[in-house]
mmCIF file of C-alpha atoms in Angstrom:
data_model
loop_
_atom_site.group_PDB
_atom_site.id
_atom_site.type_symbol
_atom_site.label_atom_id
_atom_site.label_comp_id
_atom_site.label_asym_id
_atom_site.label_seq_id
_atom_site.Cartn_x
_atom_site.Cartn_y
_atom_site.Cartn_z
ATOM 1 C CA MET A 1 -0.102 13.753 -0.637
ATOM 2 C CA ILE A 2 -2.924 12.136 1.424
ATOM 3 C CA ASP A 3 -5.501 14.509 1.814
ATOM 4 C CA ASP A 4 -8.046 12.730 0.235
ATOM 5 C CA MET A 5 -7.337 9.217 2.399
ATOM 6 C CA LYS A 6 -10.425 8.433 4.673
ATOM 7 C CA THR A 7 -9.433 9.204 8.251
ATOM 8 C CA THR A 8 -11.849 5.885 9.527
ATOM 9 C CA GLU A 9 -9.193 3.587 7.903
ATOM 10 C CA LYS A 10 -6.975 1.860 10.323
ATOM 11 C CA ILE A 11 -3.888 0.348 9.251
ATOM 12 C CA ASN A 12 -1.885 -2.753 11.270
ATOM 13 C CA ILE A 13 1.480 -4.129 10.666
ATOM 14 C CA THR A 14 3.401 -6.799 11.210
ATOM 15 C CA THR A 15 7.023 -7.180 10.472
ATOM 16 C CA LYS A 16 9.607 -9.896 9.770
ATOM 17 C CA ASN A 17 13.058 -9.613 9.161
ATOM 18 C CA LEU A 18 14.205 -11.785 6.170
ATOM 19 C CA ALA A 19 17.553 -13.605 5.515
ATOM 20 C CA SER A 20 18.412 -11.273 2.791
ATOM 21 C CA GLY A 21 18.684 -8.235 5.614
ATOM 22 C CA ASN A 22 15.415 -6.768 4.459
ATOM 23 C CA CYS A 23 12.706 -6.342 6.392
ATOM 24 C CA GLN A 24 9.109 -7.483 5.162
ATOM 25 C CA VAL A 25 5.961 -5.952 6.462
ATOM 26 C CA LYS A 26 2.686 -7.235 6.174
ATOM 27 C CA PHE A 27 -0.052 -4.555 6.639
ATOM 28 C CA PHE A 28 -3.714 -4.649 6.983
ATOM 29 C CA VAL A 29 -6.150 -1.785 6.086
ATOM 30 C CA GLU A 30 -8.717 -2.036 7.861
ATOM 31 C CA ASP A 31 -11.877 -0.130 5.747
ATOM 32 C CA GLU A 32 -15.563 -1.406 6.419
ATOM 33 C CA GLN A 33 -16.239 -0.845 2.604
ATOM 34 C CA LYS A 34 -12.846 -2.196 1.006
ATOM 35 C CA PRO A 35 -10.595 -4.174 3.283
ATOM 36 C CA GLN A 36 -7.208 -4.736 2.086
ATOM 37 C CA TYR A 37 -3.611 -6.069 2.911
ATOM 38 C CA GLY A 38 -0.489 -6.425 1.428
ATOM 39 C CA TYR A 39 2.952 -6.654 1.614
ATOM 40 C CA LEU A 40 5.939 -3.782 1.599
ATOM 41 C CA LEU A 41 9.407 -4.782 1.357
ATOM 42 C CA ILE A 42 11.985 -2.107 3.193
ATOM 43 C CA SER A 43 15.686 -2.409 3.002
ATOM 44 C CA GLU A 44 16.416 -1.228 6.713
ATOM 45 C CA PRO A 45 14.374 -0.918 9.570
ATOM 46 C CA LYS A 46 12.214 1.952 10.377
ATOM 47 C CA PRO A 47 10.149 3.336 12.951
ATOM 48 C CA VAL A 48 6.426 2.180 12.820
ATOM 49 C CA GLY A 49 5.362 5.749 12.188
ATOM 50 C CA GLU A 50 7.172 5.879 9.110
ATOM 51 C CA ILE A 51 6.155 2.720 7.818
ATOM 52 C CA ILE A 52 2.398 3.649 8.315
ATOM 53 C CA LEU A 53 3.338 6.880 6.289
ATOM 54 C CA GLU A 54 5.078 5.075 3.531
ATOM 55 C CA ILE A 55 1.822 2.723 3.074
ATOM 56 C CA GLN A 56 -0.516 5.346 3.328
ATOM 57 C CA ASN A 57 1.567 7.299 0.459
ATOM 58 C CA ARG A 58 1.822 4.410 -1.834
ATOM 59 C CA LEU A 59 -2.172 3.684 -1.148
ATOM 60 C CA ALA A 60 -2.841 7.354 -1.970
ATOM 61 C CA GLN A 61 -0.411 6.967 -5.529
ATOM 62 C CA ARG A 62 -2.377 3.831 -6.164
ATOM 63 C CA GLN A 63 -5.684 5.463 -5.916
ATOM 64 C CA ALA A 64 -4.357 8.417 -7.701
ATOM 65 C CA ALA A 65 -3.421 6.437 -10.766
ATOM 66 C CA LYS A 66 -6.639 4.456 -10.972
ATOM 67 C CA GLN A 67 -8.520 8.227 -11.496
ATOM 68 C CA ASN A 68 -6.055 8.990 -14.313
ATOM 69 C CA ILE A 69 -7.538 6.068 -16.232
ATOM 70 C CA ASN A 70 -8.307 7.087 -19.955
ATOM 71 C CA PRO A 71 -11.993 6.047 -20.526
ATOM 72 C CA LEU A 72 -11.177 5.118 -24.345
ATOM 73 C CA PHE A 73 -8.489 2.929 -22.917
ATOM 74 C CA PRO A 74 -9.566 1.601 -19.694
ATOM 75 C CA ILE A 75 -6.524 -0.274 -18.792
ATOM 76 C CA GLU A 76 -4.703 0.536 -15.825
ATOM 77 C CA PRO A 77 -1.054 1.720 -16.289
ATOM 78 C CA VAL A 78 1.033 -0.716 -14.807
ATOM 79 C CA SER A 79 3.756 0.689 -12.670
ATOM 80 C CA GLU A 80 6.391 -2.392 -11.383
ATOM 81 C CA ASP A 81 6.640 -2.044 -7.962
ATOM 82 C CA HIS A 82 8.289 -5.110 -6.867
ATOM 83 C CA ASN A 83 8.623 -3.648 -3.050
ATOM 84 C CA PHE A 84 4.783 -2.871 -2.636
ATOM 85 C CA TYR A 85 2.212 -5.615 -3.172
ATOM 86 C CA LEU A 86 -1.752 -4.655 -2.448
ATOM 87 C CA PHE A 87 -4.755 -7.313 -2.503
ATOM 88 C CA SER A 88 -8.416 -7.212 -1.453
ATOM 89 C CA ALA A 89 -9.603 -8.967 1.217
#
């Protein structure tokens, strides 16, 4: 699952309830080598621990997808996830 994730990473989150009833989670991944931030849209309130686990799982999925890129066709596979956005800080 997330065995290869660095334990030095720290994830901070802030939540915002939207008019649609969804909850927007803004997160920061504090990593000295590659700081990142992003947004996660969830449909119902969840405990902080569950939100952080979901973010870690999605980060691990992104990392695994990058490692599976075909060297003959170095175009990242695009998987549409309109509920999770990730940016470099």
